[in-house]
Coordinates of C-alpha atoms and ligand atoms in Angstrom, one line a residue:
Chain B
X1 CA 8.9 -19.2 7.7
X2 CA 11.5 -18.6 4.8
X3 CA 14.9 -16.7 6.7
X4 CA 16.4 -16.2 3.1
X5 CA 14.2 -13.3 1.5
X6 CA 14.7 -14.8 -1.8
X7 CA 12.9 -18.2 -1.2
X8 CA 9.7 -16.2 -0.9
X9 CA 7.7 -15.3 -4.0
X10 CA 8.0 -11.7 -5.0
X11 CA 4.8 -10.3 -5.4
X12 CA 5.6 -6.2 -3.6
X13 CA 6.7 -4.8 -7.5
X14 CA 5.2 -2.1 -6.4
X15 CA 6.9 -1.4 -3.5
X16 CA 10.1 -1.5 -5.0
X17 CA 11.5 -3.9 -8.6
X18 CA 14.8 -5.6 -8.5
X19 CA 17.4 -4.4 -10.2
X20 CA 17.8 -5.4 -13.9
X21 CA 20.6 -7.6 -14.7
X22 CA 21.3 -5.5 -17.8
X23 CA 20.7 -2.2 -15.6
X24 CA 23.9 -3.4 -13.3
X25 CA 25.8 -4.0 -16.4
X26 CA 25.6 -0.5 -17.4
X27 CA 26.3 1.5 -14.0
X28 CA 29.5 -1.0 -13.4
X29 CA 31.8 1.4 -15.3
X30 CA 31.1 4.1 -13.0
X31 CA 31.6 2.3 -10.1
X32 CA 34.9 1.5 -11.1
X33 CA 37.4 3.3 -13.5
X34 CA 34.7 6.1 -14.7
X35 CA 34.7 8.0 -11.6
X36 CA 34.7 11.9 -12.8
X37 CA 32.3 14.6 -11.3
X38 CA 30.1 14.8 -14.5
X39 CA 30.4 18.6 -13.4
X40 CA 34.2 18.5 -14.1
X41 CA 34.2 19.2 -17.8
X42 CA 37.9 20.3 -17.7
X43 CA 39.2 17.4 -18.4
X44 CA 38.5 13.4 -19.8
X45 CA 37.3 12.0 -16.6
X46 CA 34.4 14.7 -16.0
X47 CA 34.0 14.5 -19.4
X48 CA 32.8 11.4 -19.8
X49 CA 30.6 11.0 -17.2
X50 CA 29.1 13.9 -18.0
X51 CA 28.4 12.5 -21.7
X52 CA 27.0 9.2 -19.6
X53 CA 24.7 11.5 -17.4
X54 CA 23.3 13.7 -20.8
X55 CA 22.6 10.1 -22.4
X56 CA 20.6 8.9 -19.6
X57 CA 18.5 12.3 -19.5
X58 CA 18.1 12.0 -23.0
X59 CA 16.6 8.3 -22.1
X60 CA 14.6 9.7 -19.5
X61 CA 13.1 12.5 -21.9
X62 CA 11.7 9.9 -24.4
X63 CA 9.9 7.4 -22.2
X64 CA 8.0 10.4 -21.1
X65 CA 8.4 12.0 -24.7
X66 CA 9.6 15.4 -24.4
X67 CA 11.3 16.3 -27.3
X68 CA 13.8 18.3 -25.1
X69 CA 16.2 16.2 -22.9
X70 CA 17.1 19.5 -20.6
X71 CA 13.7 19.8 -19.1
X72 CA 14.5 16.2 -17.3
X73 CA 16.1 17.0 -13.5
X74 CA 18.2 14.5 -11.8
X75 CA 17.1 14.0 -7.8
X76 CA 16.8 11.0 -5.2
X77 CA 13.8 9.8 -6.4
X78 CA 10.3 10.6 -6.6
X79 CA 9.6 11.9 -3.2
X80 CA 12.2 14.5 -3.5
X81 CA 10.7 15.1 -7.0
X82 CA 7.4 15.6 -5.8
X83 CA 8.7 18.4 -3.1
X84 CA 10.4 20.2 -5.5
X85 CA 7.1 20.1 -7.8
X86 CA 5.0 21.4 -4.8
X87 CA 7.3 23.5 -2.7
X88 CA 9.2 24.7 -5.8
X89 CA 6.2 26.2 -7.5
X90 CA 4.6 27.1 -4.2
X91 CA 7.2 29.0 -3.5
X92 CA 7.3 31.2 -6.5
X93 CA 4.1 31.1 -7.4
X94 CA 3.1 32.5 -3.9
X95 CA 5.2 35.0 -4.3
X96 CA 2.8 36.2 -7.3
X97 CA -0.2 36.1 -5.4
X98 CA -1.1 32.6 -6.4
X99 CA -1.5 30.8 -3.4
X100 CA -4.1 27.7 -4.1
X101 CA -2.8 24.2 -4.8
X102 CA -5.2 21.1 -5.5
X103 CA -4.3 17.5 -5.2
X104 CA -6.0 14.0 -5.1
X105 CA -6.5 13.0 -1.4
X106 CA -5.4 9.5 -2.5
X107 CA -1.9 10.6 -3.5
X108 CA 1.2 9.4 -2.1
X109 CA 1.5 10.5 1.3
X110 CA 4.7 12.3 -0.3
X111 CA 2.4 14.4 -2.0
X112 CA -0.6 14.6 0.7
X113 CA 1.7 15.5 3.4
X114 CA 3.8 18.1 1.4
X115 CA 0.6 19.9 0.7
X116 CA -0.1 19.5 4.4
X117 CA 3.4 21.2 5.2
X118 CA 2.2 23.6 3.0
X119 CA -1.0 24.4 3.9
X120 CA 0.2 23.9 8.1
X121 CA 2.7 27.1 7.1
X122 CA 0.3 29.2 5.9
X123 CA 2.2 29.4 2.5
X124 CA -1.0 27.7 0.4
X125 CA -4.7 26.7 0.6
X126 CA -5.1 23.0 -0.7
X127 CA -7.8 21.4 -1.9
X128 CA -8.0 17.8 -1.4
X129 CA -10.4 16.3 -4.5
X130 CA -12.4 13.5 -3.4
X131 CA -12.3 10.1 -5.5
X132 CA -15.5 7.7 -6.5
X133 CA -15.5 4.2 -5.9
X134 CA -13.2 3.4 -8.4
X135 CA -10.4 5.6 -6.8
X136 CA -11.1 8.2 -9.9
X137 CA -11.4 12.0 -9.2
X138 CA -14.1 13.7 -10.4
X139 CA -13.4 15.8 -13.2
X140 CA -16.3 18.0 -12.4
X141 CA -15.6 19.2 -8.7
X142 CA -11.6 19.8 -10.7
X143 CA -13.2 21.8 -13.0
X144 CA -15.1 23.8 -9.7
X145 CA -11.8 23.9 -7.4
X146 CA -9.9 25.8 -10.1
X147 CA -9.5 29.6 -9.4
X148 CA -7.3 32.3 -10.8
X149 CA -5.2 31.9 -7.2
X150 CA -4.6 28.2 -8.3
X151 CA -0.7 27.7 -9.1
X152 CA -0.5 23.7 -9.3
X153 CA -3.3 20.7 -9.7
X154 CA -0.9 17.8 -8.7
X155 CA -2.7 14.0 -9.3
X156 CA -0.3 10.7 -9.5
X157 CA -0.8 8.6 -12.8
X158 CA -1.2 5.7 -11.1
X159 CA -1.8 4.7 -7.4
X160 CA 0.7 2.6 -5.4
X161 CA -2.2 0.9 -3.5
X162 CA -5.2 -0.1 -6.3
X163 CA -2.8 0.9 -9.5
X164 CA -6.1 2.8 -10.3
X165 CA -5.0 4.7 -13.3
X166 CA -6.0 8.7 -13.8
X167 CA -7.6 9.8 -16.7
X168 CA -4.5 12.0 -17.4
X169 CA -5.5 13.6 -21.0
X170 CA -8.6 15.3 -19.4
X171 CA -7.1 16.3 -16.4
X172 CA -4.6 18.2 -18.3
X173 CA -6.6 19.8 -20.9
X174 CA -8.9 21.0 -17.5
X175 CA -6.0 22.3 -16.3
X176 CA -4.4 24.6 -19.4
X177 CA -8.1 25.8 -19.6
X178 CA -8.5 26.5 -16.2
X179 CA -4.3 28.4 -16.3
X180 CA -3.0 26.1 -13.9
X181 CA 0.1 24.1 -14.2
X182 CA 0.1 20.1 -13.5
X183 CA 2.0 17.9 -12.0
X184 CA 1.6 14.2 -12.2
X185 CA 3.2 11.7 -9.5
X186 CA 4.0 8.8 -12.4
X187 CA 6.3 6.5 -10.5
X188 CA 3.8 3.9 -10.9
X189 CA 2.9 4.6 -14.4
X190 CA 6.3 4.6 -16.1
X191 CA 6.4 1.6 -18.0
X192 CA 3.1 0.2 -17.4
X193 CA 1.2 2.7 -19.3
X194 CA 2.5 5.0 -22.0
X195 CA 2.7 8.7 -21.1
X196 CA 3.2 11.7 -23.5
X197 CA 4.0 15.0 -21.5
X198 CA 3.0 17.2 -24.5
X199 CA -0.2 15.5 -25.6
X200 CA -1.2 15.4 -22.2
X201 CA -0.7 18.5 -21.3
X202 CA 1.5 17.7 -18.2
X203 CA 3.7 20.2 -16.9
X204 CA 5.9 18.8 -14.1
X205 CA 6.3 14.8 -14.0
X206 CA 7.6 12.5 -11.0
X207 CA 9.6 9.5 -11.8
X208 CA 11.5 7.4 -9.4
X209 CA 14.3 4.6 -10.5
X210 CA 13.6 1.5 -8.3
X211 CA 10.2 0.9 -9.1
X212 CA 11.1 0.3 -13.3
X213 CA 14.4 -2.2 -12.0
X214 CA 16.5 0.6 -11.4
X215 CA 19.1 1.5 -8.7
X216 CA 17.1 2.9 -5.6
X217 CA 17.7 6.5 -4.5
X218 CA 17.7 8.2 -8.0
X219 CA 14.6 9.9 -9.4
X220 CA 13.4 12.6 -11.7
X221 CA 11.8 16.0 -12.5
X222 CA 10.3 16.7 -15.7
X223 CA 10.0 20.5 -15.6
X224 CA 8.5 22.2 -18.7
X225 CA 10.3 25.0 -20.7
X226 CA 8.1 24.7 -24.1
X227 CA 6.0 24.2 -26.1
X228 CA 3.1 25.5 -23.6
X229 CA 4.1 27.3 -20.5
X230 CA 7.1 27.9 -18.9
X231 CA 7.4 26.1 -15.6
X232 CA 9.1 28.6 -13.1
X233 CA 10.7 26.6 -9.5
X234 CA 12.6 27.8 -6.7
X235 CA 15.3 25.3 -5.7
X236 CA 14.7 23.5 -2.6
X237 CA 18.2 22.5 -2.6
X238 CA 21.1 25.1 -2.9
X239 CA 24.5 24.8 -3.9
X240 CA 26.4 24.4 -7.1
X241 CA 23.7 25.5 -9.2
X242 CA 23.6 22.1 -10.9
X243 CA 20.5 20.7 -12.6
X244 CA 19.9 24.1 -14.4
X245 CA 20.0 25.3 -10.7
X246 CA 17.3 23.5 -9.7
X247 CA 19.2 20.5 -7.6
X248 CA 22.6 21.7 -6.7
X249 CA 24.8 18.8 -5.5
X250 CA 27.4 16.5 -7.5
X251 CA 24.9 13.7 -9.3
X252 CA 25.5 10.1 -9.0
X253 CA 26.8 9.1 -12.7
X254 CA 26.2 5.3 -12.3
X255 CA 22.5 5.8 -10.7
X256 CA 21.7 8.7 -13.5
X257 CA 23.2 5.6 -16.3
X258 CA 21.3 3.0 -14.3
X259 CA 18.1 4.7 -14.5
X260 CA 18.9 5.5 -18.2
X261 CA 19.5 2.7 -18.9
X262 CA 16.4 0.9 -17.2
X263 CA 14.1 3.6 -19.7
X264 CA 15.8 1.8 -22.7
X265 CA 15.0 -0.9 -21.8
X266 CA 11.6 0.1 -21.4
X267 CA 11.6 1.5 -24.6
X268 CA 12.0 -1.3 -26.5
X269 CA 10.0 -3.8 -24.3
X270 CA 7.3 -2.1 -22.2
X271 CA 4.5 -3.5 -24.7
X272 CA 5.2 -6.7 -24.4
X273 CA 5.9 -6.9 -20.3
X274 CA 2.8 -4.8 -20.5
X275 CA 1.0 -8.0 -22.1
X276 CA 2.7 -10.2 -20.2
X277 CA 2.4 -9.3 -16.3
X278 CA -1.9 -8.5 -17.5
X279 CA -2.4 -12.3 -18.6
X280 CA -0.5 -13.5 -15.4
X281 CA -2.9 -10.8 -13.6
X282 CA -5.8 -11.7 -15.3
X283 CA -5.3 -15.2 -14.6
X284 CA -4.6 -14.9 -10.9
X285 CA -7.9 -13.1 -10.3
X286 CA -9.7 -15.3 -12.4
X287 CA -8.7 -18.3 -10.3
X288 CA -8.6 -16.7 -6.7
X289 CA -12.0 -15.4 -7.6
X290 CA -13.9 -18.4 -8.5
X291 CA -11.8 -20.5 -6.4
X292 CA -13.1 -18.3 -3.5
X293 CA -16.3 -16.6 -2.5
X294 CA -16.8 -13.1 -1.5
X295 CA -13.6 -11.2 -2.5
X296 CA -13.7 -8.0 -3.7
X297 CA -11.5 -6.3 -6.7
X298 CA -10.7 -3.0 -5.0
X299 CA -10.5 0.4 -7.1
X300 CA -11.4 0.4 -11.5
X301 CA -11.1 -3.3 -12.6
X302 CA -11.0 -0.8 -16.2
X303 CA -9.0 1.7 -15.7
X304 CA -5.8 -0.3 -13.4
X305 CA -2.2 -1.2 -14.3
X306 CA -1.7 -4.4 -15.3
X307 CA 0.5 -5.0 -12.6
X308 CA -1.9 -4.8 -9.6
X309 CA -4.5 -6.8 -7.6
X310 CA -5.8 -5.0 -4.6
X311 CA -8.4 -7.5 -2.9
X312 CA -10.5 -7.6 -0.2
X313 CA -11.2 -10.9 1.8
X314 CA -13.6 -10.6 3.7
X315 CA -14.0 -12.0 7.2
X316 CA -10.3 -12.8 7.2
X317 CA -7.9 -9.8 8.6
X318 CA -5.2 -8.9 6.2
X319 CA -2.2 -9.2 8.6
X320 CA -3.1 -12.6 9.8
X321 CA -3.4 -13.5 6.4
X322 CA -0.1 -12.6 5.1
X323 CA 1.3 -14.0 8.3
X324 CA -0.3 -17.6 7.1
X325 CA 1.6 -17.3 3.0
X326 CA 5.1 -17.5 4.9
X327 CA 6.1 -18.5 0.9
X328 CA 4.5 -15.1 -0.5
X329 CA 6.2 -11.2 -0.1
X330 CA 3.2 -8.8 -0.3
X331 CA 1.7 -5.9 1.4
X332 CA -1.6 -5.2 3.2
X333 CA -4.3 -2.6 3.5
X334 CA -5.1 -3.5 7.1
X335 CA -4.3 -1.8 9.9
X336 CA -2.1 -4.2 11.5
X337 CA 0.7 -3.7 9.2
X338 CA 0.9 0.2 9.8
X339 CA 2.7 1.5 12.6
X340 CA -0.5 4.1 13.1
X341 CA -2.8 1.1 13.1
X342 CA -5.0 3.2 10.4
X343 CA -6.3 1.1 8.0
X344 CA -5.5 2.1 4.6
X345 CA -6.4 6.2 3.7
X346 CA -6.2 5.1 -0.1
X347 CA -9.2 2.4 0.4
X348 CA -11.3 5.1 3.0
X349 CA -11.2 7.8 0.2
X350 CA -12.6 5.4 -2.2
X351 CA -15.7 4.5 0.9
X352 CA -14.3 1.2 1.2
X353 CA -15.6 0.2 4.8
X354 CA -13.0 -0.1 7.0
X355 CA -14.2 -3.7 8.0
X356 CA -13.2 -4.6 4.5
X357 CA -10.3 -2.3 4.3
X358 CA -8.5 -4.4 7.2
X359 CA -8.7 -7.5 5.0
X360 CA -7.2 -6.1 2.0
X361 CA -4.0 -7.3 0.6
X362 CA -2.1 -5.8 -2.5
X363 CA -0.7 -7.9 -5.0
X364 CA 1.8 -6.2 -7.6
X365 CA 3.6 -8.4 -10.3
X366 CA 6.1 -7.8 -12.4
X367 CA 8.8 -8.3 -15.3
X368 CA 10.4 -11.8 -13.3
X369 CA 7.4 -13.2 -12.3
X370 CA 6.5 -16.5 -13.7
X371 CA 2.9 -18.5 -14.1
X372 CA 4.4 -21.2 -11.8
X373 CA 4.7 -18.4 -8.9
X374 CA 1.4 -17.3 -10.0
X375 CA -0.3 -20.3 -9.2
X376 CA 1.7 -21.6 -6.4
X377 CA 0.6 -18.0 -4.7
X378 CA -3.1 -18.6 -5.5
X379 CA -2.8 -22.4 -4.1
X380 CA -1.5 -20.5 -0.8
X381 CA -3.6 -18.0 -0.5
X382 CA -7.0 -19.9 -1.5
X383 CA -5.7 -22.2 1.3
X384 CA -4.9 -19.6 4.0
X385 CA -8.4 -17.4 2.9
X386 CA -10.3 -20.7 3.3
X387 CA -8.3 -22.0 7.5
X388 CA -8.7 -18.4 8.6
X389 CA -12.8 -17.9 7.6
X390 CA -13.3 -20.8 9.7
X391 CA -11.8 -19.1 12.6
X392 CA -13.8 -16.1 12.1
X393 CA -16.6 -15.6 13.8
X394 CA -17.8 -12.8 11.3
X395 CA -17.5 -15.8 8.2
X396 CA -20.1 -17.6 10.7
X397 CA -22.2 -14.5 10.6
X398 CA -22.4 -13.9 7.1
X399 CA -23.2 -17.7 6.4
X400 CA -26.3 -17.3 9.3
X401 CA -27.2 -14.2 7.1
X402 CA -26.2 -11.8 10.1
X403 CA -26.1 -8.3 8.6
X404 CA -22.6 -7.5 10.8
X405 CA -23.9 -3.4 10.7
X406 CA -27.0 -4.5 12.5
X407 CA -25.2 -5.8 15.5
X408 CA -24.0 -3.3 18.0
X409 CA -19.7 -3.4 18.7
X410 CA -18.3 -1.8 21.2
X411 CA -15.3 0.2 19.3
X412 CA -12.5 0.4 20.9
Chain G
X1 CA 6.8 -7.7 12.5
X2 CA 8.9 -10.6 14.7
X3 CA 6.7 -12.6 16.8
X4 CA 7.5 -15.1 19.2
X5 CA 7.4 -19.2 18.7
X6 CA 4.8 -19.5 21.4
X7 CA 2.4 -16.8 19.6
X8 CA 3.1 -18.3 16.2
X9 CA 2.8 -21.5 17.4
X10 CA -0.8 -20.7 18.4
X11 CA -1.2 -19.1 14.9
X12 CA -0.4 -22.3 13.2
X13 CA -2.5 -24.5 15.6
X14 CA -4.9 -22.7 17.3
X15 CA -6.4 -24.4 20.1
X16 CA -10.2 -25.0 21.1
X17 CA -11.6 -23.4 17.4
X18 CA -15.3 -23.7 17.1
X19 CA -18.7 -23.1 18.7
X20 CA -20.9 -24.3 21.5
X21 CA -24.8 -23.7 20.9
X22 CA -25.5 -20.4 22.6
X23 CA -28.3 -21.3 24.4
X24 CA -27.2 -24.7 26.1
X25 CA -27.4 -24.8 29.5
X26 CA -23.9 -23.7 31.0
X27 CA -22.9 -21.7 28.1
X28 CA -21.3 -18.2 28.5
X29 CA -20.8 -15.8 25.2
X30 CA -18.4 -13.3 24.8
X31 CA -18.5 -10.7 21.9
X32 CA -16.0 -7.7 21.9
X33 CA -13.8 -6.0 19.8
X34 CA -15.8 -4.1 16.0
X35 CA -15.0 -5.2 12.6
X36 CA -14.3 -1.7 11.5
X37 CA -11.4 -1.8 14.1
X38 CA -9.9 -5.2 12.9
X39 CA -10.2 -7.7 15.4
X40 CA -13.5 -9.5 17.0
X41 CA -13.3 -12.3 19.2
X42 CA -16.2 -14.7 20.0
X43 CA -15.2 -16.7 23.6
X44 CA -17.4 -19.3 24.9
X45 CA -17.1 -21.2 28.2
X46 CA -18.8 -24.3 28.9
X47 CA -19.4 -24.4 32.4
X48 CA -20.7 -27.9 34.7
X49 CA -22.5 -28.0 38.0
X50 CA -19.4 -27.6 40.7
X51 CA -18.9 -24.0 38.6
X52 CA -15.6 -25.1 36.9
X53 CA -15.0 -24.0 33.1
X54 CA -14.7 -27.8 31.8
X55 CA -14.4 -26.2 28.2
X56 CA -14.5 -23.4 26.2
X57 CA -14.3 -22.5 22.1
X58 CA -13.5 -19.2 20.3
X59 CA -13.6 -17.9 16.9
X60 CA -11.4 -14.7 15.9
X61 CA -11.3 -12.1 13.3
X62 CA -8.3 -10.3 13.6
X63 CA -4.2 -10.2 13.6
X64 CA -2.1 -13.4 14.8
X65 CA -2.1 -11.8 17.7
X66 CA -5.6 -11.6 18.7
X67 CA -6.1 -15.0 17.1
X68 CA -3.3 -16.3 19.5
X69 CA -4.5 -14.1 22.4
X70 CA -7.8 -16.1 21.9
X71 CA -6.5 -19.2 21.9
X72 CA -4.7 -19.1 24.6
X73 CA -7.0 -17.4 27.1
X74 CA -9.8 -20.9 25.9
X75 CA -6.8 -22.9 26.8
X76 CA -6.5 -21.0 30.4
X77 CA -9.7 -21.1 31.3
X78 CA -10.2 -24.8 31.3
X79 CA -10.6 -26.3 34.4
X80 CA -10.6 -23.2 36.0
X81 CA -13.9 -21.9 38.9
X82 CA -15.5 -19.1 37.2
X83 CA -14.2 -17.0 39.8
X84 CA -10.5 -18.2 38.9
X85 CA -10.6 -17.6 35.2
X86 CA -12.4 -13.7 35.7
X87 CA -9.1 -13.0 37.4
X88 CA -7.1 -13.6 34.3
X89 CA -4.9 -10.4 33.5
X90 CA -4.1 -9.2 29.6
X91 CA -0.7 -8.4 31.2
X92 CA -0.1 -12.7 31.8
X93 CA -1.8 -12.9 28.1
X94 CA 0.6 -10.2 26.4
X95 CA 3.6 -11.6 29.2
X96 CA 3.2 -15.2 27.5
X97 CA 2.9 -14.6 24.1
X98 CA 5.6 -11.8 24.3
X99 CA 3.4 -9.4 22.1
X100 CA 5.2 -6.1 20.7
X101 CA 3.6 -3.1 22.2
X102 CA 1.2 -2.1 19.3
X103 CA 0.0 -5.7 19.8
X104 CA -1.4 -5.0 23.6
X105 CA -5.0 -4.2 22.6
X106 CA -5.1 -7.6 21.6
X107 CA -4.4 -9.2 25.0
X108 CA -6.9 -6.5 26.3
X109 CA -9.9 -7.6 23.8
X110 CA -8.9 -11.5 24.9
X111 CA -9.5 -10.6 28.8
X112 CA -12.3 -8.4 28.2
X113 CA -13.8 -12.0 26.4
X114 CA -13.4 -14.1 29.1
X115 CA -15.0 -11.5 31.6
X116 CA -18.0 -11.2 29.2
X117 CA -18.2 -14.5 28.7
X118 CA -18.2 -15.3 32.5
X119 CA -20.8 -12.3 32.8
X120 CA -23.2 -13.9 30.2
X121 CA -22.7 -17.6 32.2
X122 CA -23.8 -15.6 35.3
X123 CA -26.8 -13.8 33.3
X124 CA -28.6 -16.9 32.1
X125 CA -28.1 -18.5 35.7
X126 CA -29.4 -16.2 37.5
X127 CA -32.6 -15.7 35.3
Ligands
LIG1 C1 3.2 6.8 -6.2 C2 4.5 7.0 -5.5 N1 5.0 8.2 -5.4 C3 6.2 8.3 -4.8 C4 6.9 7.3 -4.3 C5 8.2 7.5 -3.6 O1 9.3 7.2 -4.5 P1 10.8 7.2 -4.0 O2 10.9 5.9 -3.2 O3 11.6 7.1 -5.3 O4 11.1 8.4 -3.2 C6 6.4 6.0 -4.4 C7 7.1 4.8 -3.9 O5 6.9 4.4 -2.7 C8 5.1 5.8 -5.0 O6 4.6 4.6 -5.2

C-alpha cells in the first residue's frame, strides 16, 4: 500500500482536481503583498484587489455566458451556492404564496437534503422527480409536477456519481413555460460540457472552484437580473451587504482570482481537454470491457461527461476491490465505503439492483492524466476483477447458471 | 478505512479458497449473508470419522473484511471436533482481525457460517 498519496494514480477528478500550476501563479500576489479588503475602495490596496475580484467575476460570467458579470455571486463553493438557490428563493417566494419546489432525487445530497430541510420545516412541498435507467428525468412527469405554487425546478447538469448529463435546453424551456425559475447544480458540468445561461433558459447556476483545478472553498452563484426574469433571494448570510447583499462577509481575493483564473483557462482550452480526457475514457472502457466479462456501464453511455466511468463488476464487492488497486485513487458505489453502509442512492434511483450497486466503482479522469496511467489502471484492475471472482461464490453461481434471485438469502 | 496487517494479510493471501463437492460424504455447507446487502459467504467443512473438521474451503463476496473474516474462521476450524469449532465467537473473529466497528457484521456473517455449516454436516448424518 502506497503511504505517499501521490504515488497512486489519480483517477477521483470528480471528487476534487488539483490545483493548476498556472491557477497558483495567479492567486500568489494576493497571498503576499496584494492584501486589501476588495471592499476597501478608499484607497490603492482595496483598490486593487477589488479590480482582481471584478476580473475574475467577469471570467466567471463568460464560461457560463452571461453577458452581465454582476449577476455572478462569490461563496464557498457550490454547496453554499446551492442553499442560497433553494433557501434563498424559498424564502421569498414563500412569502408570496409560492411554496412548491421540484428537484431530481439523484441530486447532490446538498441539494436533496436542503429540500429535505425545507420540506422537514414546513416552509415547502418538494417533489422528488424520478430518473430512467439512464439517470435522465423524465420530462413528462416535469411538465405534470409544475403548478402555479411552484417557485424553483432545481436539476444538477451533471451527476458526480455516473456524470449522466441533463438535457438542460428542455428542462429550461419546460420551466419558462411552466413560470418557474431553474436552478442547475453544474459543478460537474463546467468545463466538460459548454453551458449558455441565456439559451438555456437557466436562472440560478452552481459552480464550485476545486473541481475545474481551482483553490477549494470558493464557489459561485449565477443569479439572473435580465434578459428573462428577475431572480429575487433572501440572503442566508447577513452582514456587510456584500455580494449585491446576497453574501455579506469580506471575499477571499486570491480564491475569487484563483477561480478566475481557472475559467480562463477553460476558456481557451476546454475543447481540446474535452477531446482529450473522452479518447483516454473511451479507451479504458474499451479495454476493461473486452478484457473482462460481465461489467456494466452505469447511467447514459450517450448523454455522460467525458470524464466518467461508473462500472459495475459484478460478483466482486466494490470495497474489496479498491482495497486490491493499492496503485489506483478512486471511489465506490458500494456500501462499504459509506459510513451509513447504504449502497449508493444515485445507482437505486436509476433501479440499479443493489447487488450490482455494491460492486460499482467510479472512475473520473482528468486534465493530468496520461495513457500510461490509463493502462497501468486497467492492467490492475482487470487483474484484481479477475483474483476476487474466484473467491466469490456468487461468480461460481453465475458460471453454474444459478439465477442468484431464485435462491432464498437471509438479509440481514 | 485503516485495517490491520493481520486482516490485510488475509486479503492478500487468503487461506483455504475453493470448494468441496456438496454432496460428499462429510461435507457441511454454509450459505448466509444476501447479495443485495454486500457480503455472502460460502463455508464448507470437511469432516472424517472421529468428528474432527480435517478441512474446510470458503468462497466470499463481500468487503476485505468479510473476505478475511472467512478465511480466518476455515483456518480455525481445522482440526477442531465439531462441537469445538460451533463454539467459535464473532467477538474472537472481530478481536483478531481488529475490525473497525462498522466492520462487526462481518465477524457475525463468518460465525453464523461455521454454525450453518456444522448444522448442514449434522443434517446429512443424521438422515
Ligand atoms: C454535483 C455537486 N454538487 C455540489 C458539490 C459540492 O461542492 P463544494 O465542494 O464546492 O461545496 C459537489 C462536490 O462534491 C458536486 O459534485
Amino acid at each position: 500500500m502506497s503511504n505517499n498519496s501521490q504515488d497512486a494514480i489519480y483517477l477521483d477528478y470528480q471528487a476534487t482536481t488539483p490545483l493548476d500550476k498556472r491557477v497558483l501563479d495567479s492567486m500568489m500576489p494576493f497571498l503576499t503583498n496584494e492584501f486589501g479588503n476588495p471592499h476597501s475602495t478608499t484607497h490603492s490596496y482595496g483598490k486593487t484587489s477589488a479590480n482582481a475580484v471584478e476580473k475574475a467575476r467577469k471570467s466567471i460570467a463568460d464560461i457560463i455566458k452571461t453577458g452581465n458579470a454582476k449577476d455572478i455571486v462569490f461563496t464557498s463553493g457550490a454547496t453554499e451556492s446551492n442553499n442560497l438557490a433553494i433557501k434563498g428563493t424559498a424564502e421569498y417566494y414563500g412569502k408570496q404564496g409560492k411554496n412548491h419546489l421540484i428537484v431530481a432525487s439523484t441530486d447532490h445530497k446538498c441539494v436533496v437534503n436542503t429540500a429535505r430541510e425545507l420540506e422537514n420545516k414546513g416552509i415547502c412541498q418538494v417533489t422528488y422527480l424520478s430518473v430512467d435507467e439512464d439517470g435522465i428525468v423524465d420530462l413528462k412527469e416535469l411538465e405534470q409536477a409544475i403548478t402555479d405554487k411552484t417557485f424553483l425546478v432545481s436539476i444538477m447538469a451533471a451527476n458526480n456519481e455516473t456524470g449522466v448529463i441533463s438535457p438542460l435546453k428542455e428542462i429550461g424551456e419546460i420551466c419558462r413555460k411552466g413560470g418557474t425559475l431553474f436552478h442547475t447544480d453544474s459543478a460537474q458540468a463546467i468545463g466538460k460540457i459548454h453551458i449558455d445561461v441565456n439559451e438555456m433558459n437557466i436562472d440560478l447556476l452552481s459552480i464550485s472552484s476545486h473541481k475545474i483545478y481551482g483553490p477549494k472553498g470558493v464557489g459561485a452563484l449565477f443569479v439572473r437580473r435580465r434578459p428573462g426574469p428577475r431572480v429575487k433571494l433572501i440572503a442566508q448570510m447577513n452582514g456587510g451587504g456584500q455580494e449585491r447583499g446576497l453574501r455579506s462577509g469580506t471575499l477571499a481575493p486570491f480564491l475569487c482570482v484563483g477561480m478566475g483564473k481557472a475559467c480562463d483557462i477553460l476558456m481557451e482550452e476546454m475543447d481540446q481537454e474535452i477531446a482529450n480526457i473522452q479518447k483516454l475514457r473511451d479507451h479504458m472502457w474499451q479495454r476493461l470491457n473486452s478484457e473482462l466479462e460481465d461489467i456494466k456501464l452505469n447511467g447514459s453511455q450517450e448523454h455522460r461527461l467525458a470524464n466518467n466511468l461508473n462500472i459495475s463488476f459484478s460478483y466482486v464487492e466494490g470495497e474489496s476491490l479498491m482495497l486490491g488497486l493499492p496503485d489506483l485513487a478512486l471511489s465506490s458505489g458500494s456500501a462499504c465505503t459509506s459510513e451509513s453502509l447504504e449502497p449508493s442512492y444515485v445507482l437505486r434511483e436509476m433501479k440499479i439492483p443493489p447487488e450490482l450497486s455494491h460492486t460499482s466503482l467510479r472512475i473520473s479522469i482528468g486534465r493530468f492524466t496520461t495513457l500510461e496511467e490509463i493502462n497501468k489502471a486497467c492492467d490492475d484492475i482487470v487483474k484484481a476483477v479477475k483474483r476476487l471472482r474466484d473467491l466469490s461464490p456468487l461468480y461460481d453461481m453465475a458460471k453454474e447458471g444459478i439465477d442468484i434471485n431464485s435462491i432464498e438469502w437471509a438479509e440481514h | 478505512m485503516d485495517y490491520s496487517k493481520e486482516l490485510i494479510d488475509h486479503y492478500d493471501n487468503p487461506k483455504n479458497v475453493g470448494s468441496f463437492e456438496k454432496e460428499e460424504k462429510g461435507v457441511g455447507t454454509g450459505l448466509v449473508g444476501a447479495p443485495a446487502c454486500g457480503d455472502v459467504m460460502k463455508l464448507q467443512i470437511k469432516v472424517n470419522n472421529e468428528g474432527i473438521i480435517e478441512d474446510a474451503k470458503f468462497k466470499t463476496f463481500g468487503c476485505g473484511s468479510a473476505i478475511a473474516s472467512s478465511s480466518l474462521v476455515s483456518e480455525w476450524v481445522k482440526g477442531k471436533t465439531v462441537e469445538e469449532a460451533s463454539t467459535i465467537k464473532n467477538t474472537d473473529i472481530a478481536k483478531e482481525l481488529a475490525l473497525p466497528p462498522v466492520k462487526i457484521h462481518c465477524s457475525v456473517l463468518a460465525e453464523d457460517a461455521v454454525k450453518m455449516a456444522i448444522a448442514d454436516y449434522k443434517d446429512k448424518k443424521d438422515s
